[in-house]
Amino acid sequence: MQLIGIVIVIVGFILKFDTIAVVLTAGLATGLAAGMGIAEILGTIGDTFIKQRHMALFLLILPIIGLSERYGLKQRAIELIKNIKNLSTGKVLSLYLLIREVAIALGLRLGGQTEFVRPLIEPMANGAAVSEYGELDKKVEEKIKAASAAADNYGNFFAQNIFMANSGVLLIAGTLEELGYQVDTLQIVQIAIPVAIIALVLGVIQNLHLDRTIRKTMAKKRGDK
């Protein structure tokens, strides 16, 4: 019965109920099934929120991004790219992928999907295509959004273990030592470097393929007209 919360979460998400209501209901149900009183359950939820309140800081990002976009951040990014000749969508995303990998390898956080990709990288990638082809097909815009998010994910995931103090590196080293393998963080970093390079190369190839896809799609659209 103590796993009833998992069932509630699964059913609630499948039926597309309000996320916060589903999670709170699951928490209350789990607490009651474990023999806790209402006051104890609410106290546990409150204590956990206070201890993990830094997790809610990301909520502050949303209004900041919204205000930035309202006052022209997205448009300025598009205009910047339009002023640079011979810069395609694939080249913009490949350059960002390289910057993302180098930055995270040095332990620098550029942001993420909400703070960086949505207000800056995606508009710049989209602007590169607009400057070359004009108004874009809706499917092309969606492909650019997906590729922008992918470039961020590739750089973050495959290059993060190059930084020796990264939590992932420490976790890998600690887990292997517990299993009886004597490794240090430097060995893990040495293995992570070629992985990051391969990810960069494959990412560039994918972005160049995106350029060809956009070119063919827009050529077909113009032909239909």
Coordinates of N, CA and C in Angstrom, one line a residue:
M1 N 0.8 -1.2 0.0 CA 0.0 0.0 0.0 C 0.9 1.3 0.0
Q2 N 2.1 1.2 0.5 CA 2.9 2.4 0.6 C 3.4 2.8 -0.8
L3 N 3.1 2.0 -1.8 CA 3.5 2.3 -3.2 C 2.3 2.9 -3.9
I4 N 1.2 3.2 -3.2 CA 0.0 3.7 -3.8 C 0.3 5.1 -4.5
G5 N 1.3 5.8 -4.0 CA 1.6 7.1 -4.5 C 2.1 7.0 -6.0
I6 N 2.8 6.0 -6.3 CA 3.4 5.7 -7.6 C 2.2 5.5 -8.6
V7 N 1.2 4.7 -8.1 CA 0.0 4.4 -9.0 C -0.7 5.7 -9.3
I8 N -0.9 6.6 -8.2 CA -1.6 7.8 -8.4 C -0.9 8.7 -9.4
V9 N 0.4 8.8 -9.3 CA 1.2 9.7 -10.2 C 1.0 9.2 -11.6
I10 N 1.2 7.9 -11.8 CA 1.0 7.3 -13.2 C -0.3 7.6 -13.8
V11 N -1.4 7.2 -13.0 CA -2.8 7.4 -13.5 C -3.0 8.9 -13.7
G12 N -2.6 9.8 -12.8 CA -2.8 11.2 -12.9 C -2.2 11.8 -14.2
F13 N -1.0 11.3 -14.5 CA -0.3 11.8 -15.6 C -0.9 11.3 -16.9
I14 N -1.3 10.1 -16.9 CA -2.0 9.5 -18.1 C -3.3 10.2 -18.4
L15 N -4.0 10.6 -17.3 CA -5.3 11.3 -17.5 C -5.1 12.8 -17.6
K16 N -3.8 13.2 -17.6 CA -3.5 14.6 -17.8 C -4.1 15.6 -16.7
F17 N -4.2 15.1 -15.5 CA -4.7 16.0 -14.4 C -3.6 17.0 -14.0
D18 N -4.0 18.0 -13.3 CA -3.0 19.0 -12.8 C -1.8 18.3 -12.1
T19 N -0.6 18.7 -12.6 CA 0.6 18.0 -12.1 C 0.8 18.2 -10.6
I20 N 0.7 19.5 -10.1 CA 0.9 19.7 -8.7 C -0.1 19.0 -7.8
A21 N -1.4 19.0 -8.3 CA -2.5 18.3 -7.5 C -2.2 16.8 -7.4
V22 N -1.7 16.3 -8.6 CA -1.4 14.8 -8.6 C -0.3 14.5 -7.6
V23 N 0.8 15.3 -7.7 CA 1.9 15.0 -6.8 C 1.6 15.1 -5.3
L24 N 0.8 16.2 -5.0 CA 0.4 16.4 -3.6 C -0.5 15.2 -3.1
T25 N -1.4 14.9 -4.0 CA -2.3 13.8 -3.6 C -1.6 12.5 -3.4
A26 N -0.6 12.2 -4.3 CA 0.3 11.0 -4.2 C 1.0 11.1 -2.8
G27 N 1.5 12.2 -2.5 CA 2.3 12.4 -1.2 C 1.4 12.1 0.0
L28 N 0.2 12.7 0.0 CA -0.8 12.5 1.1 C -1.2 11.0 1.2
A29 N -1.4 10.4 0.0 CA -1.9 9.0 0.0 C -0.7 8.1 0.6
T30 N 0.5 8.4 0.1 CA 1.6 7.6 0.6 C 1.8 7.7 2.1
G31 N 1.7 8.9 2.6 CA 1.9 9.2 4.0 C 0.8 8.5 4.8
L32 N -0.5 8.5 4.4 CA -1.5 7.9 5.1 C -1.4 6.4 5.1
A33 N -0.9 5.8 3.9 CA -0.7 4.4 3.8 C 0.5 4.0 4.7
A34 N 1.4 4.9 5.0 CA 2.5 4.5 5.9 C 2.2 4.8 7.4
G35 N 0.9 5.2 7.7 CA 0.5 5.4 9.0 C 0.8 6.7 9.6
M36 N 1.1 7.7 8.8 CA 1.4 9.0 9.3 C 0.1 9.8 9.4
G37 N 0.1 10.8 10.3 CA -1.0 11.7 10.5 C -1.0 12.8 9.5
I38 N -2.1 13.6 9.3 CA -2.1 14.7 8.4 C -1.1 15.7 8.8
A39 N -1.0 16.0 10.1 CA 0.0 17.0 10.6 C 1.4 16.6 10.3
E40 N 1.7 15.3 10.5 CA 3.1 14.8 10.2 C 3.4 14.9 8.7
I41 N 2.4 14.5 7.9 CA 2.6 14.6 6.4 C 2.9 16.0 6.0
L42 N 2.1 16.9 6.4 CA 2.3 18.3 6.0 C 3.6 18.9 6.6
G43 N 4.0 18.5 7.8 CA 5.2 18.9 8.3 C 6.4 18.4 7.5
T44 N 6.3 17.1 7.1 CA 7.4 16.5 6.2 C 7.5 17.2 4.9
I45 N 6.4 17.5 4.3 CA 6.4 18.3 3.0 C 7.0 19.6 3.2
G46 N 6.6 20.3 4.3 CA 7.2 21.7 4.6 C 8.7 21.6 4.8
D47 N 9.1 20.7 5.6 CA 10.5 20.6 5.9 C 11.3 20.3 4.7
T48 N 10.8 19.4 3.8 CA 11.5 19.0 2.6 C 11.6 20.2 1.7
F49 N 10.5 21.0 1.6 CA 10.5 22.2 0.7 C 11.6 23.2 1.2
I50 N 11.6 23.4 2.5 CA 12.6 24.4 3.1 C 14.0 23.9 2.8
K51 N 14.3 22.6 3.0 CA 15.6 22.1 2.8 C 16.0 22.2 1.3
Q52 N 15.0 22.0 0.4 CA 15.3 22.0 -1.0 C 14.8 23.2 -1.8
R53 N 14.6 24.3 -1.0 CA 14.0 25.5 -1.6 C 14.9 26.1 -2.8
H54 N 16.2 25.8 -2.8 CA 17.0 26.3 -3.9 C 16.5 25.7 -5.2
M55 N 15.8 24.5 -5.2 CA 15.4 23.9 -6.4 C 14.3 24.8 -7.1
A56 N 13.6 25.7 -6.3 CA 12.6 26.5 -6.9 C 13.1 27.8 -7.5
L57 N 14.4 28.0 -7.4 CA 15.0 29.2 -8.0 C 14.8 29.3 -9.5
F58 N 14.6 28.1 -10.1 CA 14.4 28.2 -11.6 C 13.2 28.9 -12.0
L59 N 12.2 29.0 -11.0 CA 11.0 29.7 -11.3 C 11.2 31.2 -11.6
L60 N 12.3 31.7 -11.0 CA 12.6 33.1 -11.2 C 13.1 33.4 -12.6
I61 N 13.6 32.3 -13.2 CA 14.1 32.5 -14.6 C 13.0 32.8 -15.6
L62 N 11.8 32.2 -15.4 CA 10.8 32.3 -16.4 C 10.3 33.7 -16.6
P63 N 10.0 34.5 -15.5 CA 9.6 35.9 -15.8 C 10.7 36.7 -16.3
I64 N 12.0 36.4 -16.0 CA 13.1 37.2 -16.5 C 13.2 37.0 -18.0
I65 N 13.1 35.7 -18.4 CA 13.2 35.4 -19.9 C 12.0 36.0 -20.6
G66 N 10.8 36.0 -20.0 CA 9.7 36.6 -20.6 C 9.8 38.1 -20.8
L67 N 10.3 38.8 -19.8 CA 10.5 40.2 -19.9 C 11.6 40.5 -21.0
S68 N 12.7 39.7 -21.0 CA 13.7 39.9 -22.0 C 13.2 39.8 -23.4
E69 N 12.4 38.8 -23.6 CA 11.8 38.6 -25.0 C 10.8 39.7 -25.3
R70 N 10.1 40.1 -24.4 CA 9.1 41.2 -24.6 C 9.8 42.5 -25.1
Y71 N 10.9 42.7 -24.5 CA 11.6 44.0 -24.9 C 12.7 43.8 -25.9
G72 N 12.6 42.7 -26.7 CA 13.4 42.6 -27.9 C 14.6 41.7 -27.9
L73 N 14.8 40.9 -26.9 CA 16.0 40.1 -26.9 C 16.0 39.1 -28.1
K74 N 14.9 38.5 -28.3 CA 14.8 37.5 -29.4 C 15.0 38.2 -30.8
Q75 N 14.4 39.4 -31.0 CA 14.6 40.1 -32.2 C 16.0 40.6 -32.4
R76 N 16.7 41.0 -31.4 CA 18.1 41.4 -31.5 C 19.0 40.3 -31.9
A77 N 18.7 39.1 -31.4 CA 19.4 37.9 -31.7 C 19.3 37.6 -33.2
I78 N 18.0 37.7 -33.7 CA 17.8 37.4 -35.1 C 18.5 38.4 -36.0
E79 N 18.4 39.7 -35.6 CA 19.0 40.7 -36.5 C 20.5 40.6 -36.5
L80 N 21.1 40.1 -35.4 CA 22.6 39.9 -35.3 C 23.0 38.9 -36.3
I81 N 22.3 37.8 -36.4 CA 22.6 36.7 -37.3 C 22.4 37.1 -38.7
K82 N 21.3 37.9 -39.0 CA 21.0 38.3 -40.3 C 22.2 39.2 -40.9
N83 N 22.9 39.9 -40.0 CA 24.0 40.8 -40.5 C 25.3 40.0 -40.8
I84 N 25.3 38.7 -40.5 CA 26.5 38.0 -40.7 C 26.3 37.1 -42.0
K85 N 27.0 37.3 -43.0 CA 26.9 36.6 -44.3 C 27.4 35.1 -44.2
N86 N 26.7 34.3 -45.0 CA 27.2 32.9 -45.2 C 27.1 32.1 -43.9
L87 N 26.2 32.5 -42.9 CA 26.1 31.8 -41.7 C 24.8 31.0 -41.7
S88 N 24.8 29.7 -41.9 CA 23.6 28.9 -42.0 C 23.2 28.4 -40.6
T89 N 22.0 27.9 -40.5 CA 21.5 27.3 -39.3 C 22.4 26.2 -38.7
G90 N 22.9 25.3 -39.6 CA 23.7 24.3 -39.1 C 25.1 24.8 -38.6
K91 N 25.6 25.9 -39.2 CA 26.8 26.4 -38.7 C 26.6 27.1 -37.3
V92 N 25.5 27.8 -37.2 CA 25.2 28.4 -35.9 C 25.2 27.3 -34.8
L93 N 24.4 26.3 -35.0 CA 24.3 25.2 -34.0 C 25.6 24.4 -33.8
S94 N 26.4 24.3 -34.8 CA 27.7 23.6 -34.7 C 28.6 24.4 -33.8
L95 N 28.6 25.7 -34.1 CA 29.4 26.6 -33.3 C 29.0 26.6 -31.8
Y96 N 27.7 26.6 -31.6 CA 27.2 26.6 -30.2 C 27.5 25.3 -29.5
L97 N 27.5 24.2 -30.3 CA 27.8 22.9 -29.7 C 29.3 22.9 -29.3
L98 N 30.2 23.5 -30.1 CA 31.6 23.6 -29.7 C 31.7 24.4 -28.5
I99 N 31.1 25.6 -28.4 CA 31.2 26.5 -27.3 C 30.7 25.8 -26.0
R100 N 29.6 25.0 -26.2 CA 28.9 24.3 -25.0 C 29.9 23.3 -24.5
E101 N 30.5 22.5 -25.4 CA 31.4 21.5 -24.9 C 32.7 22.1 -24.2
V102 N 33.2 23.1 -24.8 CA 34.4 23.8 -24.2 C 34.1 24.4 -22.9
A103 N 32.9 25.0 -22.8 CA 32.5 25.7 -21.5 C 32.3 24.7 -20.4
I104 N 31.6 23.6 -20.7 CA 31.3 22.7 -19.6 C 32.6 21.9 -19.3
A105 N 33.5 21.7 -20.2 CA 34.7 21.0 -19.9 C 35.6 21.8 -19.0
L106 N 35.4 23.1 -19.0 CA 36.1 24.0 -18.1 C 35.3 24.3 -16.8
G107 N 34.1 23.6 -16.7 CA 33.3 23.8 -15.5 C 32.5 25.0 -15.5
L108 N 32.2 25.6 -16.7 CA 31.4 26.8 -16.8 C 30.0 26.5 -17.3
R109 N 29.0 27.0 -16.6 CA 27.6 26.7 -16.9 C 27.0 27.9 -17.7
L110 N 26.7 27.6 -19.0 CA 26.1 28.7 -19.8 C 24.6 28.9 -19.5
G111 N 24.0 27.9 -19.0 CA 22.5 28.0 -18.8 C 21.9 26.7 -19.2
G112 N 20.9 26.7 -20.0 CA 20.2 25.5 -20.4 C 19.2 25.8 -21.4
Q113 N 18.2 24.9 -21.5 CA 17.1 25.1 -22.5 C 16.3 26.4 -22.3
T114 N 15.9 26.6 -21.0 CA 15.1 27.7 -20.7 C 15.9 29.1 -20.7
E115 N 17.1 29.1 -20.1 CA 17.8 30.3 -20.0 C 18.6 30.7 -21.2
F116 N 19.0 29.8 -22.0 CA 19.9 30.1 -23.1 C 19.4 29.7 -24.5
V117 N 19.0 28.5 -24.6 CA 18.6 28.0 -25.9 C 17.3 28.7 -26.4
R118 N 16.3 28.7 -25.6 CA 15.0 29.3 -26.0 C 15.1 30.8 -26.3
P119 N 15.7 31.6 -25.5 CA 15.7 33.0 -25.9 C 16.8 33.5 -26.8
L120 N 17.9 32.7 -27.0 CA 19.0 33.1 -27.8 C 19.4 32.2 -28.9
I121 N 19.7 30.9 -28.6 CA 20.3 30.0 -29.6 C 19.3 29.7 -30.7
E122 N 18.1 29.3 -30.3 CA 17.0 28.9 -31.3 C 16.6 30.1 -32.2
P123 N 16.4 31.3 -31.6 CA 16.2 32.5 -32.5 C 17.3 32.8 -33.5
M124 N 18.6 32.6 -33.0 CA 19.7 32.9 -33.9 C 19.7 31.8 -35.0
A125 N 19.5 30.6 -34.7 CA 19.5 29.5 -35.7 C 18.3 29.7 -36.7
N126 N 17.2 30.1 -36.1 CA 16.0 30.4 -37.0 C 16.3 31.6 -37.9
G127 N 16.9 32.6 -37.3 CA 17.3 33.8 -38.0 C 18.2 33.6 -39.2
A128 N 19.1 32.7 -39.0 CA 20.0 32.3 -40.1 C 19.3 31.7 -41.3
A129 N 18.3 30.9 -41.0 CA 17.5 30.4 -42.1 C 16.6 31.4 -42.7
V130 N 16.0 32.3 -41.9 CA 15.1 33.3 -42.4 C 15.9 34.3 -43.3
S131 N 17.1 34.6 -42.9 CA 17.9 35.6 -43.8 C 18.2 35.0 -45.1
E132 N 18.2 33.7 -45.3 CA 18.5 33.0 -46.5 C 17.3 32.7 -47.3
Y133 N 16.2 32.2 -46.7 CA 15.1 31.7 -47.4 C 13.8 32.6 -47.2
G134 N 13.8 33.5 -46.3 CA 12.6 34.3 -46.0 C 11.7 33.6 -45.0
E135 N 10.4 33.7 -45.2 CA 9.5 33.1 -44.3 C 9.6 31.5 -44.4
L136 N 9.7 30.9 -43.2 CA 10.0 29.5 -43.2 C 8.7 28.6 -43.1
D137 N 8.8 27.4 -43.6 CA 7.8 26.4 -43.4 C 7.7 26.1 -41.9
K138 N 6.5 25.8 -41.4 CA 6.3 25.4 -40.0 C 7.1 24.2 -39.6
K139 N 7.2 23.2 -40.5 CA 8.0 22.0 -40.2 C 9.4 22.3 -40.0
V140 N 9.9 23.3 -40.9 CA 11.3 23.7 -40.8 C 11.6 24.4 -39.4
E141 N 10.7 25.2 -39.0 CA 10.8 25.9 -37.7 C 10.9 24.9 -36.6
E142 N 10.1 23.8 -36.6 CA 10.1 22.8 -35.6 C 11.4 22.0 -35.6
K143 N 11.9 21.7 -36.8 CA 13.2 21.0 -36.9 C 14.3 21.9 -36.3
I144 N 14.3 23.2 -36.5 CA 15.3 24.0 -36.0 C 15.2 24.1 -34.4
K145 N 14.0 24.1 -33.9 CA 13.8 24.1 -32.4 C 14.4 22.8 -31.9
A146 N 14.1 21.7 -32.5 CA 14.6 20.4 -32.0 C 16.1 20.3 -32.1
A147 N 16.7 20.8 -33.2 CA 18.1 20.7 -33.4 C 18.8 21.7 -32.4
S148 N 18.2 22.8 -32.0 CA 18.8 23.7 -31.1 C 18.9 23.1 -29.7
A149 N 17.8 22.4 -29.3 CA 17.7 21.7 -28.0 C 18.7 20.6 -28.0
A150 N 18.8 19.8 -29.2 CA 19.7 18.7 -29.2 C 21.2 19.2 -29.1
A151 N 21.6 20.3 -29.7 CA 22.9 20.8 -29.6 C 23.3 21.0 -28.2
D152 N 22.4 21.6 -27.4 CA 22.6 21.9 -26.0 C 22.8 20.6 -25.2
N153 N 21.9 19.6 -25.5 CA 22.0 18.3 -24.8 C 23.2 17.6 -25.1
Y154 N 23.6 17.6 -26.4 CA 24.9 16.9 -26.8 C 26.1 17.4 -26.0
G155 N 26.2 18.8 -26.1 CA 27.3 19.4 -25.4 C 27.4 19.2 -23.9
N156 N 26.2 19.3 -23.3 CA 26.1 19.1 -21.8 C 26.4 17.7 -21.4
F157 N 25.8 16.7 -22.1 CA 25.8 15.3 -21.7 C 27.2 14.7 -22.0
F158 N 27.7 14.9 -23.2 CA 28.9 14.2 -23.6 C 30.2 14.9 -23.2
A159 N 30.2 16.1 -22.8 CA 31.4 16.8 -22.4 C 31.6 17.1 -20.9
Q160 N 30.5 16.8 -20.1 CA 30.5 17.2 -18.7 C 31.6 16.4 -17.9
N161 N 31.9 15.2 -18.4 CA 32.8 14.4 -17.6 C 34.3 14.7 -17.9
I162 N 34.5 15.7 -18.8 CA 35.9 16.2 -19.0 C 36.4 17.0 -17.8
F163 N 35.4 17.6 -17.1 CA 35.7 18.5 -15.9 C 35.9 17.5 -14.7
M164 N 37.1 17.5 -14.2 CA 37.4 16.5 -13.1 C 36.6 16.6 -11.9
A165 N 36.1 17.8 -11.6 CA 35.3 18.0 -10.3 C 33.8 17.9 -10.6
N166 N 33.5 17.5 -11.8 CA 32.0 17.3 -12.1 C 31.5 16.1 -11.2
S167 N 30.2 16.3 -10.8 CA 29.6 15.3 -9.9 C 29.5 13.9 -10.5
G168 N 29.3 13.9 -11.9 CA 29.3 12.7 -12.6 C 30.6 11.9 -12.5
V169 N 31.7 12.6 -12.7 CA 33.0 12.0 -12.6 C 33.2 11.4 -11.2
L170 N 32.9 12.2 -10.2 CA 33.1 11.7 -8.8 C 32.2 10.5 -8.5
L171 N 31.0 10.5 -9.1 CA 30.1 9.4 -8.9 C 30.6 8.1 -9.6
I172 N 31.1 8.3 -10.8 CA 31.7 7.1 -11.5 C 32.9 6.5 -10.8
A173 N 33.8 7.4 -10.3 CA 35.0 7.0 -9.6 C 34.6 6.3 -8.3
G174 N 33.7 6.8 -7.6 CA 33.2 6.2 -6.3 C 32.6 4.9 -6.5
T175 N 31.7 4.8 -7.5 CA 31.0 3.5 -7.8 C 32.0 2.4 -8.2
L176 N 32.9 2.8 -9.1 CA 33.9 1.8 -9.5 C 34.8 1.3 -8.3
E177 N 35.2 2.2 -7.5 CA 36.0 1.9 -6.3 C 35.2 0.9 -5.4
E178 N 33.9 1.2 -5.2 CA 33.1 0.3 -4.4 C 33.0 -1.1 -5.0
L179 N 33.1 -1.2 -6.3 CA 33.1 -2.5 -7.0 C 34.4 -3.2 -7.1
G180 N 35.5 -2.5 -6.5 CA 36.8 -3.1 -6.5 C 37.7 -2.7 -7.6
Y181 N 37.3 -1.7 -8.4 CA 38.2 -1.2 -9.5 C 38.9 0.1 -9.0
Q182 N 40.2 0.1 -9.1 CA 41.0 1.2 -8.7 C 41.2 2.2 -9.8
V183 N 40.4 3.3 -9.8 CA 40.5 4.3 -10.8 C 40.6 5.7 -10.1
D184 N 41.0 6.6 -10.9 CA 41.0 8.0 -10.4 C 40.3 8.9 -11.4
T185 N 40.0 10.1 -11.0 CA 39.2 11.0 -11.9 C 39.9 11.3 -13.2
L186 N 41.3 11.3 -13.2 CA 42.0 11.6 -14.4 C 41.8 10.6 -15.5
Q187 N 41.7 9.3 -15.1 CA 41.5 8.2 -16.0 C 40.1 8.4 -16.7
I188 N 39.1 8.8 -15.9 CA 37.8 8.9 -16.4 C 37.7 10.1 -17.4
V189 N 38.4 11.2 -17.0 CA 38.5 12.3 -17.9 C 39.2 12.0 -19.3
Q190 N 40.2 11.2 -19.2 CA 40.9 10.8 -20.4 C 40.0 9.9 -21.3
I191 N 39.1 9.2 -20.7 CA 38.2 8.4 -21.5 C 37.0 9.3 -22.1
A192 N 36.7 10.3 -21.3 CA 35.6 11.2 -21.7 C 36.0 12.1 -22.9
I193 N 37.2 12.5 -23.0 CA 37.7 13.4 -24.0 C 37.3 12.9 -25.4
P194 N 37.7 11.6 -25.8 CA 37.4 11.2 -27.2 C 35.9 11.0 -27.4
V195 N 35.1 10.7 -26.3 CA 33.7 10.7 -26.4 C 33.1 12.0 -26.8
A196 N 33.6 13.1 -26.1 CA 33.2 14.4 -26.4 C 33.5 14.8 -27.9
I197 N 34.7 14.4 -28.3 CA 35.1 14.8 -29.7 C 34.2 14.1 -30.7
I198 N 33.9 12.8 -30.5 CA 33.0 12.0 -31.3 C 31.6 12.7 -31.4
A199 N 31.1 13.1 -30.2 CA 29.8 13.7 -30.1 C 29.8 15.0 -30.9
L200 N 30.9 15.8 -30.9 CA 31.0 17.0 -31.6 C 31.0 16.8 -33.1
V201 N 31.8 15.8 -33.6 CA 31.8 15.5 -35.0 C 30.4 15.0 -35.5
L202 N 29.8 14.1 -34.8 CA 28.5 13.6 -35.2 C 27.4 14.8 -35.1
G203 N 27.6 15.6 -34.1 CA 26.7 16.8 -34.0 C 26.8 17.7 -35.2
V204 N 28.1 18.0 -35.6 CA 28.3 18.8 -36.8 C 27.7 18.2 -38.1
I205 N 27.9 16.9 -38.2 CA 27.3 16.2 -39.4 C 25.8 16.3 -39.4
Q206 N 25.2 16.1 -38.2 CA 23.8 16.2 -38.1 C 23.3 17.6 -38.5
N207 N 24.0 18.7 -38.0 CA 23.6 20.0 -38.3 C 23.8 20.4 -39.8
L208 N 24.8 19.8 -40.4 CA 25.0 20.0 -41.9 C 23.9 19.3 -42.6
H209 N 23.5 18.2 -42.1 CA 22.4 17.5 -42.8 C 21.1 18.3 -42.6
L210 N 20.9 19.0 -41.5 CA 19.8 19.9 -41.2 C 19.8 21.0 -42.3
D211 N 20.9 21.5 -42.6 CA 21.0 22.6 -43.6 C 20.5 22.1 -45.0
R212 N 20.9 20.9 -45.3 CA 20.4 20.3 -46.6 C 18.9 20.0 -46.6
T213 N 18.4 19.6 -45.4 CA 17.0 19.3 -45.3 C 16.2 20.6 -45.5
I214 N 16.7 21.7 -44.8 CA 16.0 23.0 -44.9 C 16.1 23.5 -46.4
R215 N 17.2 23.3 -47.0 CA 17.4 23.8 -48.4 C 16.4 23.0 -49.3
K216 N 16.3 21.7 -49.2 CA 15.4 20.9 -50.0 C 13.9 21.3 -49.7
T217 N 13.6 21.4 -48.4 CA 12.2 21.8 -48.1 C 11.8 23.1 -48.6
M218 N 12.6 24.1 -48.5 CA 12.3 25.4 -48.9 C 12.3 25.5 -50.5
A219 N 13.1 24.7 -51.1 CA 13.1 24.7 -52.6 C 11.8 24.1 -53.1
K220 N 11.4 23.0 -52.4 CA 10.1 22.4 -52.8 C 9.0 23.3 -52.6
K221 N 9.0 24.1 -51.5 CA 7.9 25.0 -51.2 C 7.8 26.1 -52.3
R222 N 9.0 26.6 -52.7 CA 9.0 27.6 -53.7 C 8.6 27.1 -55.0
G223 N 8.9 25.8 -55.3 CA 8.5 25.2 -56.5 C 7.0 25.0 -56.6
D224 N 6.4 24.7 -55.4 CA 4.9 24.5 -55.4 C 4.2 25.8 -55.6
K225 N 4.8 26.9 -55.2 CA 4.2 28.2 -55.4 C 4.3 28.6 -56.9

